[in-house]
């Protein structure tokens, strides 16, 4: 059986909007496409690889809906018409078939296939009039939860019998979402917006989930004196164009004040402009009050992720009521290491250190209580919903669960101050709805002809060989051979080439020669010109190198063999040393020799071949401060 899969190669997709019609789109499914020109349809010019089979070449796809969740979803497919033999262009009810694969809730899993040949007319009704195939699909099928958003991709195949159906292959999906105000597809899926007042004015931040034909954004502030909106940006802040990803954007208004109102306007390549709701600038202590507009009824939600925004930005605990939280106050932690809630922070919440228990998702967090407040350790990890953790602080009648202690008694004659160290670099600047990994936050996209550059800095670099690992996700696919071919350069030196297939996560590993690493480095990822439609993303970079043990920004977490003796350079004798080999059960190490310039101690355990231990050394005045949470509540 010959077959071809139509995969959307996103860097090559062009989106065109034919205009704005009435909210209710009504199309006659008759094979004539003149009525599409007056509808609010979204059309995509795409490239396909049909492996020489002309009958499955598709040039354009248009989609729209009836602006009613009980209506219909319409699909118009324009096939190539450059073959003089029309018998090769038979589509539907003859020889060639088209299958619509739908991810109804945009969670990255295809949960509906609509077979244009074998499904009955009450599921899909269509008419073929070459070169067009026009179809109408019950909207409840593709959007069962009624949030007016889903993802899809299309497969075409030769022959139409059920035994000849093309097996499902995961491909790059296209997100479809609808503006509830107009019933038309949105170019930008907005996740969140905030405006925070500080010393330098108001910082306006917004995060997108995906973008289509997006030229960029304008920022507006409401002028109280004229009662008009004033545009603050001379030219649009550049958007991502066509991308399955979103991005975090930041704009500073130096003249802004607390209480000012702002609006973000996205501008499409066609010139169409859309507003994304008003936001009010708040003071820093109410920072998270600015995030996200209030939850709206389901029927008015602009895209299906809005139902999950609490999870995406707050974690499960934030959805609890004050009673369920037991009068808890919630805090956001987004950095691994030693954390601190100070006496003053707790006092503002009517809490005292010795009667405050911290917890995360119902699990109590061990704490250290001292005159400055509460110290604790946390190592948040990104998942599909957030790249930080939310902890709850609540009153307790008994003292909180404390961190257990271990006294260091063993002495050493010699100490090492250089160990292999793995530094991890990750910027969560992109958010991908349909990510094939558990972590939906990515660093940067890399296109063919547009290399990606990734700077990183190494502290305490010592001579010696090293290793670099780059976590990647490839999106585009090719007809044959390796889907992705990329070259990696470190500070201008070629590390090597990496080839792989499929849309799953891939880790490229390279040995780094002595002298190639610097204190300030730049990794460049270049896609092969042999793959003109290739697209990948870089998630994170890990560099293992010989490092002198010294604190960076007042903290250092490193791995060392059990029983080894270490010398760590510090700038203070007011230190906390923790064994964090089990992150949820840290152990306080006491008795180390410290003189304000270094601290020396023996790693717990003894004998060669023992497991490595993870150790944190931190200056107490460098502990990270959790951010008060938007949904913090009190009983």
PDB file of C-alpha atoms in Angstrom, residues 124-272:
ATOM      1  CA  UNK A 124     -18.811  13.861   8.549  1.00  0.00           C
ATOM      2  CA  UNK A 125     -20.558  15.161   5.445  1.00  0.00           C
ATOM      3  CA  UNK A 126     -18.522  16.323   2.471  1.00  0.00           C
ATOM      4  CA  UNK A 127     -18.504  17.039  -1.258  1.00  0.00           C
ATOM      5  CA  UNK A 128     -15.583  16.714  -3.651  1.00  0.00           C
ATOM      6  CA  UNK A 129     -15.291  19.152  -6.573  1.00  0.00           C
ATOM      7  CA  UNK A 130     -11.710  19.113  -7.770  1.00  0.00           C
ATOM      8  CA  UNK A 131      -9.472  20.514  -6.640  1.00  0.00           C
ATOM      9  CA  UNK A 132     -11.514  21.026  -3.460  1.00  0.00           C
ATOM     10  CA  UNK A 133     -12.836  18.767  -0.764  1.00  0.00           C
ATOM     11  CA  UNK A 134     -15.377  20.556   1.442  1.00  0.00           C
ATOM     12  CA  UNK A 135     -16.542  18.880   4.634  1.00  0.00           C
ATOM     13  CA  UNK A 136     -18.771  19.587   7.636  1.00  0.00           C
ATOM     14  CA  UNK A 137     -18.122  17.854  10.966  1.00  0.00           C
ATOM     15  CA  UNK A 138     -20.285  17.866  14.063  1.00  0.00           C
ATOM     16  CA  UNK A 139     -18.544  20.390  16.334  1.00  0.00           C
ATOM     17  CA  UNK A 140     -19.289  18.315  19.427  1.00  0.00           C
ATOM     18  CA  UNK A 141     -16.947  15.643  18.086  1.00  0.00           C
ATOM     19  CA  UNK A 142     -13.854  17.790  17.769  1.00  0.00           C
ATOM     20  CA  UNK A 143     -14.680  19.951  20.810  1.00  0.00           C
ATOM     21  CA  UNK A 144     -16.548  17.788  23.336  1.00  0.00           C
ATOM     22  CA  UNK A 145     -15.778  20.066  26.288  1.00  0.00           C
ATOM     23  CA  UNK A 146     -17.129  23.124  24.499  1.00  0.00           C
ATOM     24  CA  UNK A 147     -14.126  25.367  25.091  1.00  0.00           C
ATOM     25  CA  UNK A 148     -13.745  26.168  21.395  1.00  0.00           C
ATOM     26  CA  UNK A 149     -10.144  24.909  21.175  1.00  0.00           C
ATOM     27  CA  UNK A 150      -8.415  21.759  19.988  1.00  0.00           C
ATOM     28  CA  UNK A 151      -5.415  20.566  17.949  1.00  0.00           C
ATOM     29  CA  UNK A 152      -5.299  18.497  14.782  1.00  0.00           C
ATOM     30  CA  UNK A 153      -3.249  17.144  11.902  1.00  0.00           C
ATOM     31  CA  UNK A 154      -4.225  15.443   8.639  1.00  0.00           C
ATOM     32  CA  UNK A 155      -3.228  12.163   7.002  1.00  0.00           C
ATOM     33  CA  UNK A 156      -3.906  11.197   3.401  1.00  0.00           C
ATOM     34  CA  UNK A 157      -3.641   7.709   1.944  1.00  0.00           C
ATOM     35  CA  UNK A 158      -4.217   5.681  -1.197  1.00  0.00           C
ATOM     36  CA  UNK A 159      -7.235   3.404  -1.215  1.00  0.00           C
ATOM     37  CA  UNK A 160     -10.098   3.653   1.161  1.00  0.00           C
ATOM     38  CA  UNK A 161     -10.879   0.260   2.622  1.00  0.00           C
ATOM     39  CA  UNK A 162     -10.669  -0.120   6.374  1.00  0.00           C
ATOM     40  CA  UNK A 163      -7.866  -2.662   5.938  1.00  0.00           C
ATOM     41  CA  UNK A 164      -5.820  -0.061   4.100  1.00  0.00           C
ATOM     42  CA  UNK A 165      -6.055   2.753   6.622  1.00  0.00           C
ATOM     43  CA  UNK A 166      -2.824   4.535   7.331  1.00  0.00           C
ATOM     44  CA  UNK A 167      -1.528   3.649  10.800  1.00  0.00           C
ATOM     45  CA  UNK A 168      -1.446   6.574  13.181  1.00  0.00           C
ATOM     46  CA  UNK A 169       1.856   8.425  13.390  1.00  0.00           C
ATOM     47  CA  UNK A 170       2.474  11.259  15.806  1.00  0.00           C
ATOM     48  CA  UNK A 171       3.003  14.424  13.806  1.00  0.00           C
ATOM     49  CA  UNK A 172       3.277  18.121  14.449  1.00  0.00           C
ATOM     50  CA  UNK A 173      -0.194  19.339  15.331  1.00  0.00           C
ATOM     51  CA  UNK A 174      -1.773  22.688  14.657  1.00  0.00           C
ATOM     52  CA  UNK A 175      -3.637  24.450  17.459  1.00  0.00           C
ATOM     53  CA  UNK A 176      -7.065  25.875  16.680  1.00  0.00           C
ATOM     54  CA  UNK A 177      -8.723  28.306  19.081  1.00  0.00           C
ATOM     55  CA  UNK A 178     -11.613  30.717  18.830  1.00  0.00           C
ATOM     56  CA  UNK A 179     -12.147  34.226  20.113  1.00  0.00           C
ATOM     57  CA  UNK A 180     -15.448  34.054  22.042  1.00  0.00           C
ATOM     58  CA  UNK A 181     -16.212  37.679  21.224  1.00  0.00           C
ATOM     59  CA  UNK A 182     -16.156  37.246  17.440  1.00  0.00           C
ATOM     60  CA  UNK A 183     -16.253  33.493  16.852  1.00  0.00           C
ATOM     61  CA  UNK A 184     -13.091  33.759  14.773  1.00  0.00           C
ATOM     62  CA  UNK A 185      -9.745  31.999  15.199  1.00  0.00           C
ATOM     63  CA  UNK A 186      -7.243  33.816  17.387  1.00  0.00           C
ATOM     64  CA  UNK A 187      -3.691  34.377  16.210  1.00  0.00           C
ATOM     65  CA  UNK A 188      -2.335  34.466  19.772  1.00  0.00           C
ATOM     66  CA  UNK A 189      -3.333  32.187  22.621  1.00  0.00           C
ATOM     67  CA  UNK A 190      -2.664  34.241  25.733  1.00  0.00           C
ATOM     68  CA  UNK A 191      -1.812  32.385  28.940  1.00  0.00           C
ATOM     69  CA  UNK A 192      -1.305  35.219  31.413  1.00  0.00           C
ATOM     70  CA  UNK A 193      -0.750  38.949  31.846  1.00  0.00           C
ATOM     71  CA  UNK A 194       0.532  41.058  34.731  1.00  0.00           C
ATOM     72  CA  UNK A 195       1.571  44.620  35.532  1.00  0.00           C
ATOM     73  CA  UNK A 196       3.739  45.292  38.600  1.00  0.00           C
ATOM     74  CA  UNK A 197       4.758  48.710  39.907  1.00  0.00           C
ATOM     75  CA  UNK A 198       8.323  49.177  41.189  1.00  0.00           C
ATOM     76  CA  UNK A 199      11.168  51.683  41.463  1.00  0.00           C
ATOM     77  CA  UNK A 200      11.566  51.843  37.676  1.00  0.00           C
ATOM     78  CA  UNK A 201       7.890  52.253  36.861  1.00  0.00           C
ATOM     79  CA  UNK A 202       5.533  49.470  35.807  1.00  0.00           C
ATOM     80  CA  UNK A 203       6.758  46.178  34.362  1.00  0.00           C
ATOM     81  CA  UNK A 204       4.150  44.660  32.042  1.00  0.00           C
ATOM     82  CA  UNK A 205       4.561  40.923  31.460  1.00  0.00           C
ATOM     83  CA  UNK A 206       2.547  38.542  29.297  1.00  0.00           C
ATOM     84  CA  UNK A 207       2.902  34.894  28.336  1.00  0.00           C
ATOM     85  CA  UNK A 208       1.541  33.259  25.181  1.00  0.00           C
ATOM     86  CA  UNK A 209       0.792  29.578  24.621  1.00  0.00           C
ATOM     87  CA  UNK A 210       1.113  29.610  20.815  1.00  0.00           C
ATOM     88  CA  UNK A 211       1.177  32.162  18.013  1.00  0.00           C
ATOM     89  CA  UNK A 212       0.005  32.248  14.407  1.00  0.00           C
ATOM     90  CA  UNK A 213       0.930  34.869  11.816  1.00  0.00           C
ATOM     91  CA  UNK A 214       1.798  37.095  14.759  1.00  0.00           C
ATOM     92  CA  UNK A 215       3.767  40.184  13.792  1.00  0.00           C
ATOM     93  CA  UNK A 216       4.066  41.377  17.373  1.00  0.00           C
ATOM     94  CA  UNK A 217       2.465  43.295  20.241  1.00  0.00           C
ATOM     95  CA  UNK A 218       1.626  46.861  21.190  1.00  0.00           C
ATOM     96  CA  UNK A 219       1.263  47.972  24.814  1.00  0.00           C
ATOM     97  CA  UNK A 220      -1.349  50.585  25.742  1.00  0.00           C
ATOM     98  CA  UNK A 221      -1.925  52.552  28.975  1.00  0.00           C
ATOM     99  CA  UNK A 222      -5.185  54.264  29.851  1.00  0.00           C
ATOM    100  CA  UNK A 223      -4.806  58.038  30.226  1.00  0.00           C
ATOM    101  CA  UNK A 224      -7.092  59.259  33.013  1.00  0.00           C
ATOM    102  CA  UNK A 225      -6.944  62.904  31.862  1.00  0.00           C
ATOM    103  CA  UNK A 226      -8.086  62.230  28.306  1.00  0.00           C
ATOM    104  CA  UNK A 227      -9.959  59.019  29.082  1.00  0.00           C
ATOM    105  CA  UNK A 228      -8.296  57.417  26.081  1.00  0.00           C
ATOM    106  CA  UNK A 229      -5.856  54.557  25.560  1.00  0.00           C
ATOM    107  CA  UNK A 230      -2.309  55.728  24.768  1.00  0.00           C
ATOM    108  CA  UNK A 231       0.026  53.464  22.796  1.00  0.00           C
ATOM    109  CA  UNK A 232       3.411  53.140  24.509  1.00  0.00           C
ATOM    110  CA  UNK A 233       5.230  51.179  21.791  1.00  0.00           C
ATOM    111  CA  UNK A 234       6.348  52.969  18.615  1.00  0.00           C
ATOM    112  CA  UNK A 235       6.751  49.682  16.731  1.00  0.00           C
ATOM    113  CA  UNK A 236       5.384  46.243  17.624  1.00  0.00           C
ATOM    114  CA  UNK A 237       7.402  44.143  20.030  1.00  0.00           C
ATOM    115  CA  UNK A 238       8.365  41.247  17.685  1.00  0.00           C
ATOM    116  CA  UNK A 239       6.301  38.071  18.044  1.00  0.00           C
ATOM    117  CA  UNK A 240       7.196  34.520  17.074  1.00  0.00           C
ATOM    118  CA  UNK A 241       5.385  34.572  13.734  1.00  0.00           C
ATOM    119  CA  UNK A 242       4.072  31.037  13.192  1.00  0.00           C
ATOM    120  CA  UNK A 243       4.999  28.878  16.162  1.00  0.00           C
ATOM    121  CA  UNK A 244       3.424  26.073  18.148  1.00  0.00           C
ATOM    122  CA  UNK A 245       5.150  27.620  21.140  1.00  0.00           C
ATOM    123  CA  UNK A 246       4.432  30.633  23.246  1.00  0.00           C
ATOM    124  CA  UNK A 247       6.864  33.035  24.866  1.00  0.00           C
ATOM    125  CA  UNK A 248       7.256  35.313  27.870  1.00  0.00           C
ATOM    126  CA  UNK A 249       7.360  39.027  26.970  1.00  0.00           C
ATOM    127  CA  UNK A 250       8.372  41.943  29.218  1.00  0.00           C
ATOM    128  CA  UNK A 251       7.840  45.691  28.661  1.00  0.00           C
ATOM    129  CA  UNK A 252       8.816  48.453  31.096  1.00  0.00           C
ATOM    130  CA  UNK A 253       6.788  51.640  31.368  1.00  0.00           C
ATOM    131  CA  UNK A 254       9.054  54.060  33.221  1.00  0.00           C
ATOM    132  CA  UNK A 255       6.178  56.542  33.671  1.00  0.00           C
ATOM    133  CA  UNK A 256       3.733  53.968  34.988  1.00  0.00           C
ATOM    134  CA  UNK A 257       2.200  54.096  38.464  1.00  0.00           C
ATOM    135  CA  UNK A 258       0.390  51.641  40.694  1.00  0.00           C
ATOM    136  CA  UNK A 259      -3.258  51.521  39.668  1.00  0.00           C
ATOM    137  CA  UNK A 260      -2.626  52.306  35.994  1.00  0.00           C
ATOM    138  CA  UNK A 261      -4.558  50.152  33.524  1.00  0.00           C
ATOM    139  CA  UNK A 262      -2.883  48.451  30.559  1.00  0.00           C
ATOM    140  CA  UNK A 263      -3.898  46.453  27.499  1.00  0.00           C
ATOM    141  CA  UNK A 264      -1.841  44.171  25.259  1.00  0.00           C
ATOM    142  CA  UNK A 265      -2.725  44.250  21.565  1.00  0.00           C
ATOM    143  CA  UNK A 266      -1.471  41.544  19.195  1.00  0.00           C
ATOM    144  CA  UNK A 267      -0.924  42.467  15.557  1.00  0.00           C
ATOM    145  CA  UNK A 268      -1.210  39.880  12.785  1.00  0.00           C
ATOM    146  CA  UNK A 269       0.728  39.959   9.514  1.00  0.00           C
ATOM    147  CA  UNK A 270      -2.554  40.756   7.752  1.00  0.00           C
ATOM    148  CA  UNK A 271      -2.892  43.911   9.844  1.00  0.00           C
ATOM    149  CA  UNK A 272      -5.721  42.579  12.009  1.00  0.00           C
TER     150      UNK A 272
END
